[in-house]
N, CA and C of each residue as an Amber inpcrd file, in Angstrom:
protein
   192
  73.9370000 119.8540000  59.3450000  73.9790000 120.9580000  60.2850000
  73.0020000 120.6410000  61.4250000  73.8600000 120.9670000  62.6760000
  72.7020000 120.5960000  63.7080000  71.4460000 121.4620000  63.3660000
  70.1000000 120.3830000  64.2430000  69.1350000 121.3020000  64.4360000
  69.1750000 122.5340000  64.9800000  69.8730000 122.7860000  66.5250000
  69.5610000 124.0040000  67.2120000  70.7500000 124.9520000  66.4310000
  71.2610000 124.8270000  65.5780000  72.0350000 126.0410000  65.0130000
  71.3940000 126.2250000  63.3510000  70.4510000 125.5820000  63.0440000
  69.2960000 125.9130000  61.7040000  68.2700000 126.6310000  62.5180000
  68.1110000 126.5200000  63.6290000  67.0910000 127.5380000  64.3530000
  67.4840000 128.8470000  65.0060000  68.8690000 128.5890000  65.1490000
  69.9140000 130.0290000  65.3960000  69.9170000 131.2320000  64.2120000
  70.1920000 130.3400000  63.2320000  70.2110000 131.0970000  61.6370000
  68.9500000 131.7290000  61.5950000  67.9730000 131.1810000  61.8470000
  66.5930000 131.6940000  61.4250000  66.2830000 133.0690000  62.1450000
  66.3440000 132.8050000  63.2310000  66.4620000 133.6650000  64.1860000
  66.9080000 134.7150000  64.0650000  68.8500000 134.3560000  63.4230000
  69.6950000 135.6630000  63.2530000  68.4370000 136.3310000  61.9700000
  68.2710000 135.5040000  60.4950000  68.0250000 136.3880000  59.8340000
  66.2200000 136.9140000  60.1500000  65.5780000 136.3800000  60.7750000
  64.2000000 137.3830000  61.2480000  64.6020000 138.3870000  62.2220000
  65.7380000 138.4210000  62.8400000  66.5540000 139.4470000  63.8280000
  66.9030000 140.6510000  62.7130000  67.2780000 140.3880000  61.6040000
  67.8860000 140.8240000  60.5530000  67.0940000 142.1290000  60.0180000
  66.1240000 141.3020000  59.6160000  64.6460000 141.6380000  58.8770000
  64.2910000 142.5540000  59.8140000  64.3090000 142.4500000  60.7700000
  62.9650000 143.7110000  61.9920000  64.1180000 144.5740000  61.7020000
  65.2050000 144.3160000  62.1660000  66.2240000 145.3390000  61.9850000
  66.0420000 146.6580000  60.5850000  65.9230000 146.0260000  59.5480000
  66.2390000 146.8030000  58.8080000  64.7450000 147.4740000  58.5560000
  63.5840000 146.8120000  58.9620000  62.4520000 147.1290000  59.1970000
  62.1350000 148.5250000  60.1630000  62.7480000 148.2010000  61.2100000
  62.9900000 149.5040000  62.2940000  63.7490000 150.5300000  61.5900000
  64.9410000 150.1270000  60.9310000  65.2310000 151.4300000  60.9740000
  64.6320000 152.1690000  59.7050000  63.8920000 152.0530000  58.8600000
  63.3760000 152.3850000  57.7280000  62.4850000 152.7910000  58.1110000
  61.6650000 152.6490000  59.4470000  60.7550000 153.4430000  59.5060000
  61.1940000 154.6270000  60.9500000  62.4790000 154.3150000  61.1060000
  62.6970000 155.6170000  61.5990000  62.9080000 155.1380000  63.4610000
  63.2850000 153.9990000  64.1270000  63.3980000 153.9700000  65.2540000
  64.2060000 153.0730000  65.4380000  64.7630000 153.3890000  66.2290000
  66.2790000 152.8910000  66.9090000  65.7130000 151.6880000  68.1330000
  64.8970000 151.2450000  67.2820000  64.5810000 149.8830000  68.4210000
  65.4100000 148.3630000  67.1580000  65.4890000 148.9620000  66.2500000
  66.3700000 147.9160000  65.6680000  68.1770000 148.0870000  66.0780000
  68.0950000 148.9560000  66.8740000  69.5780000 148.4330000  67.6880000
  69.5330000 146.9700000  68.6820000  68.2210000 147.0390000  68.9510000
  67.9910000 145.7000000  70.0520000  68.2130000 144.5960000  68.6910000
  67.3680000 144.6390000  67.6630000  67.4830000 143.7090000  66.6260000
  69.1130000 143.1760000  66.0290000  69.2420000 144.2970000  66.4390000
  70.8850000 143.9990000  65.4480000  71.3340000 143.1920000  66.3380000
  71.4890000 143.6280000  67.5460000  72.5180000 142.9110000  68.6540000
  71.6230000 141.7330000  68.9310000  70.4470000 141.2630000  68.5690000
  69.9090000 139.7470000  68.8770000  70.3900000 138.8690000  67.6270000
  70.7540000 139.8040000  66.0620000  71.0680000 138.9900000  65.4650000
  72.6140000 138.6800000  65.5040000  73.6620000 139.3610000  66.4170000
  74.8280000 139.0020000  66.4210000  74.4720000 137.6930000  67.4890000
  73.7010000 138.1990000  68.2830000  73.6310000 136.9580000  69.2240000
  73.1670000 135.7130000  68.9800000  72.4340000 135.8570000  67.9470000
  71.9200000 134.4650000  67.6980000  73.2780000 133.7750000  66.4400000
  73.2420000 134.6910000  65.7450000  74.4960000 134.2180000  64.7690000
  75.9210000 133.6130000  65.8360000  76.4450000 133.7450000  66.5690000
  77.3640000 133.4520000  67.1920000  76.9530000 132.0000000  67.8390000
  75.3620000 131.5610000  68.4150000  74.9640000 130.8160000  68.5910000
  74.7780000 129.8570000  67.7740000  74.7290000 130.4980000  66.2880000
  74.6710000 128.9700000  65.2680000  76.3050000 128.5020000  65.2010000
  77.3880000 129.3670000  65.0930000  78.6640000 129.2860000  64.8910000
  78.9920000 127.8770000  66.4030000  78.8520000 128.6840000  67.3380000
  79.2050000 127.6480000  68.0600000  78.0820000 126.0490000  68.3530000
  77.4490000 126.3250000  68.1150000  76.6720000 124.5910000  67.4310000
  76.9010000 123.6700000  66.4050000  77.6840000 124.3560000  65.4300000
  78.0330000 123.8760000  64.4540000  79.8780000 123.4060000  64.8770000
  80.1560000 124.0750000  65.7100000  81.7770000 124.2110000  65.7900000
  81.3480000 122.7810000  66.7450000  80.1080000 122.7710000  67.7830000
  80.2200000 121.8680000  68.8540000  79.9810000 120.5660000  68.0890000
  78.9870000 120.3360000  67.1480000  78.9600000 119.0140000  66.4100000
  80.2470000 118.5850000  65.9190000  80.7110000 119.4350000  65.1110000
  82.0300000 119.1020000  64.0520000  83.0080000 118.5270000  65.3520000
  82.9540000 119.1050000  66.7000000  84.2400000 118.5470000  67.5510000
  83.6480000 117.2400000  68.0450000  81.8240000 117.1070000  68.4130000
  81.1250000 115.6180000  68.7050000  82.2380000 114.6970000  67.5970000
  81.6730000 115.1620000  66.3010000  82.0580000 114.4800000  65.4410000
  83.1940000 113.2850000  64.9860000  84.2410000 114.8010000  65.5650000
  85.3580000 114.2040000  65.2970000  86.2310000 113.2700000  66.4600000
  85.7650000 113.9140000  67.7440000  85.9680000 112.9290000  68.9210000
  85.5160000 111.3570000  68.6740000  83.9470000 111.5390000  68.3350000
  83.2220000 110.0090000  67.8240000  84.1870000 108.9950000  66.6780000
  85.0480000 109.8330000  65.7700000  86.1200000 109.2080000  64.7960000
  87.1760000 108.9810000  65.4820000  87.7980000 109.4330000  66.3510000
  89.0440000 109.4040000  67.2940000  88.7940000 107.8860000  68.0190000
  87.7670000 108.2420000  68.8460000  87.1670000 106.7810000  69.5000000
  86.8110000 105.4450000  68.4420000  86.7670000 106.1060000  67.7330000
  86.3520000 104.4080000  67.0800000  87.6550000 103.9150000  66.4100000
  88.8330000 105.0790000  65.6130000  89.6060000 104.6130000  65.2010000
  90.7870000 103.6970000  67.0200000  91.0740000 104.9860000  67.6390000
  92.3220000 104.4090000  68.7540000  91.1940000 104.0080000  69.7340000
């Protein structure tokens, strides 16, 4: 797994954590949390989608 999408993950789940942190103690500032952890989660998805296509281009080229 690329690096910058193991640092996306992390992200999403300490995004996660404040989230559920905020709202347990009662403030709607973990709406910002939630929506940083969709944002960062979408950011590991497409890093991982972008290697796997490096990847497979790099096999294309070497086979034709």
């Amino acid at each position: 797994m690329p690096r910058l999408a193991l640092y996306a993950l992390a992200v999403c789940a300490l995004a996660v954590a404040a989230a559920v942190i905020s709202f347990v103690n009662g403030s709607f500032i973990g709406i910002v949390w939630v929506l940083l952890a969709g944002l960062s989660s979408n950011m590991a998805w497409y890093y991982v989608r972008r290697a796997k296509a490096e990847k497979a281009a790099e096999a294309e080229a070497a086979i034709g």
